[in-house]
XYZ file of C-alpha atoms in Angstrom:
209
model
C 0.000 0.000 0.000
C 1.399 3.385 -0.978
C 1.206 6.567 1.035
C -1.196 7.861 -1.571
C -3.440 4.850 -0.888
C -3.163 5.499 2.844
C -4.426 9.000 2.207
C -7.245 7.770 0.034
C -8.636 5.445 2.717
C -8.771 8.177 5.311
C -12.304 9.059 6.319
C -11.796 12.506 7.756
C -11.111 11.562 11.393
C -10.999 14.263 14.047
C -7.196 14.431 13.854
C -7.211 15.657 10.280
C -5.338 12.611 8.983
C -3.409 13.437 5.840
C -0.637 12.187 3.585
C 2.213 10.625 5.486
C 1.087 10.723 9.127
C -0.869 7.469 9.431
C 1.459 5.991 12.058
C 1.266 9.069 14.266
C -2.507 9.249 13.862
C -2.956 5.625 14.921
C -0.613 6.010 17.884
C -2.487 9.051 19.145
C -5.802 7.247 18.703
C -4.489 4.277 20.687
C -3.170 6.534 23.450
C -6.560 8.232 23.740
C -8.361 4.884 23.904
C -5.939 3.552 26.514
C -6.520 6.656 28.622
C -10.269 6.112 28.399
C -10.589 2.366 28.891
C -7.174 0.773 29.368
C -5.160 -1.354 26.919
C -7.721 -4.175 26.931
C -10.731 -1.916 26.445
C -10.511 -1.452 22.697
C -9.770 -3.313 19.486
C -7.658 -2.495 16.476
C -10.902 -1.646 14.672
C -11.733 0.844 17.434
C -8.355 2.499 16.949
C -9.020 2.736 13.228
C -12.392 4.359 13.788
C -10.898 6.813 16.264
C -8.134 7.644 13.792
C -10.601 7.951 10.922
C -9.022 5.327 8.680
C -10.094 2.007 7.210
C -9.434 -1.208 9.116
C -6.861 -2.156 6.478
C -4.766 0.946 7.065
C -2.861 0.049 10.277
C -1.114 -2.993 8.868
C 1.239 -0.809 6.922
C 2.855 0.066 10.266
C 1.600 -2.408 12.906
C 1.143 -6.115 12.376
C -1.395 -6.373 15.202
C -2.685 -4.637 18.310
C 0.268 -5.826 20.398
C 2.649 -4.106 17.999
C 0.610 -0.926 18.402
C 0.749 -1.232 22.202
C 4.501 -1.822 21.998
C 4.900 1.467 20.144
C 2.682 3.224 22.691
C 4.920 1.945 25.497
C 8.049 3.128 23.746
C 6.554 6.565 23.189
C 5.563 6.589 26.827
C 9.124 5.989 27.994
C 10.369 8.659 25.615
C 7.815 11.109 27.010
C 8.700 10.175 30.585
C 12.403 10.684 29.869
C 11.666 14.085 28.362
C 9.505 15.116 31.325
C 11.983 14.043 33.987
C 14.930 15.405 32.016
C 13.312 18.806 31.543
C 12.421 18.976 35.233
C 15.865 18.114 36.534
C 17.556 20.448 34.056
C 15.951 23.413 35.785
C 18.533 22.946 38.531
C 22.305 22.345 38.605
C 23.219 18.864 37.410
C 23.548 16.430 40.294
C 22.014 18.754 42.876
C 19.455 17.419 45.334
C 16.889 19.830 43.916
C 17.515 18.436 40.441
C 17.007 14.842 41.541
C 13.861 15.667 43.498
C 12.434 17.627 40.559
C 12.935 14.612 38.291
C 11.111 12.403 40.779
C 8.201 14.787 41.038
C 7.958 14.954 37.238
C 7.793 11.135 37.236
C 4.868 11.326 39.671
C 3.137 13.981 37.553
C 3.489 11.795 34.460
C 1.898 8.837 36.260
C -0.962 10.962 37.579
C -1.538 12.613 34.206
C -1.585 9.392 32.170
C -2.234 6.528 34.607
C -3.395 3.883 32.133
C -0.363 4.311 29.899
C 1.873 4.352 32.984
C 0.404 1.027 34.111
C 0.898 -0.407 30.623
C 4.527 0.740 30.526
C 5.278 -0.922 33.842
C 3.718 -4.314 33.418
C -0.068 -4.228 33.067
C 0.515 -6.479 30.045
C 3.732 -8.468 30.746
C 3.992 -9.752 27.179
C 4.257 -6.146 25.969
C 6.516 -4.935 28.778
C 9.028 -7.715 28.149
C 9.506 -6.996 24.457
C 13.157 -6.117 23.748
C 12.492 -2.690 22.234
C 10.214 -1.717 25.118
C 12.793 -2.860 27.671
C 15.538 -0.975 25.867
C 13.500 2.229 25.815
C 12.743 1.833 29.516
C 16.426 1.353 30.311
C 17.273 4.470 28.294
C 14.688 6.404 30.307
C 16.320 5.241 33.554
C 19.610 6.759 32.371
C 18.239 10.182 33.374
C 18.300 9.149 37.008
C 21.620 7.337 36.744
C 23.259 10.429 35.259
C 21.860 12.619 38.021
C 23.002 10.236 40.740
C 26.456 9.931 39.164
C 26.798 13.721 39.179
C 25.507 13.863 42.752
C 28.112 11.343 43.918
C 30.882 13.063 41.950
C 30.014 16.318 43.665
C 30.710 14.623 46.957
C 34.088 13.298 45.898
C 32.830 9.825 45.041
C 33.516 9.810 41.319
C 34.242 6.087 41.262
C 31.147 5.024 43.192
C 28.594 2.833 41.440
C 25.448 4.975 41.078
C 23.099 2.021 40.629
C 22.345 1.175 44.296
C 21.403 4.748 45.146
C 19.492 5.193 41.889
C 17.481 2.056 42.613
C 16.570 3.309 46.090
C 15.384 6.605 44.678
C 13.485 4.981 41.810
C 11.811 2.530 44.187
C 10.641 5.452 46.285
C 9.336 7.483 43.363
C 7.753 4.585 41.485
C 6.153 3.243 44.644
C 4.654 6.594 45.579
C 3.464 7.118 41.988
C 1.800 3.704 41.853
C 0.134 4.194 45.233
C -1.050 7.637 44.186
C -2.774 6.481 40.997
C -4.181 3.221 42.368
C -5.794 4.614 45.489
C -4.121 3.283 48.654
C -2.358 6.588 49.235
C -5.698 8.355 49.615
C -6.768 5.793 52.216
C -3.563 5.558 54.227
C -2.462 9.201 54.054
C -5.406 11.300 52.853
C -3.845 14.547 54.058
C -0.421 13.923 52.514
C 0.610 15.205 49.104
C 2.496 12.454 47.213
C 4.882 15.086 45.829
C 5.747 16.074 49.395
C 6.483 12.456 50.272
C 8.913 12.237 47.366
C 10.519 15.506 48.433
C 10.908 14.571 52.094
C 11.917 10.947 51.653
C 14.156 11.683 48.668
C 16.049 14.352 50.546
C 16.438 12.004 53.522
C 17.922 9.289 51.297
C 20.336 11.719 49.656
C 21.320 13.383 52.930
C 22.370 9.999 54.292
C 24.919 9.468 51.524
């Protein structure tokens, strides 16, 4: 199927599908549907209708729904890396403020797009374990590793392995984010802001180094 044929099968969806952007249109449609009803709450045909294209159109780019979900996960990790990177870059590299800002951006991402966040981190294990998804997730984690490396270097520990400290911080931030979007936080600590928990506990972890 040519790009011209892709254009011809478009049905005037709300995204203004046009020549050459079929993949992007389908990805955005899938992300919207995931946000509304989760990754299991729609079919490939639903994504096509939302995108405003024929049911034959997606197979130029995605062999099946799982391939579409894989691409959504990868875009999610890219977006998370951009969000955390932009947040930490507002402060000096390796500073405590920088690391905390990255953690709070992680929380904001989870709260702003909870269904995609759940998908990225294992709601569908067969998608999460795909090599390209895992590689994109590892690349996203590099943001934190770089910050922790700079933090340790600033304290004269250039040769220290940043992974143990990075894992402690990530466990804190991911745990708080998951509790915040899935409800237990509201029950156990209804008067506590999850962002404040990340700030207080993160600073305590870093101060102990």
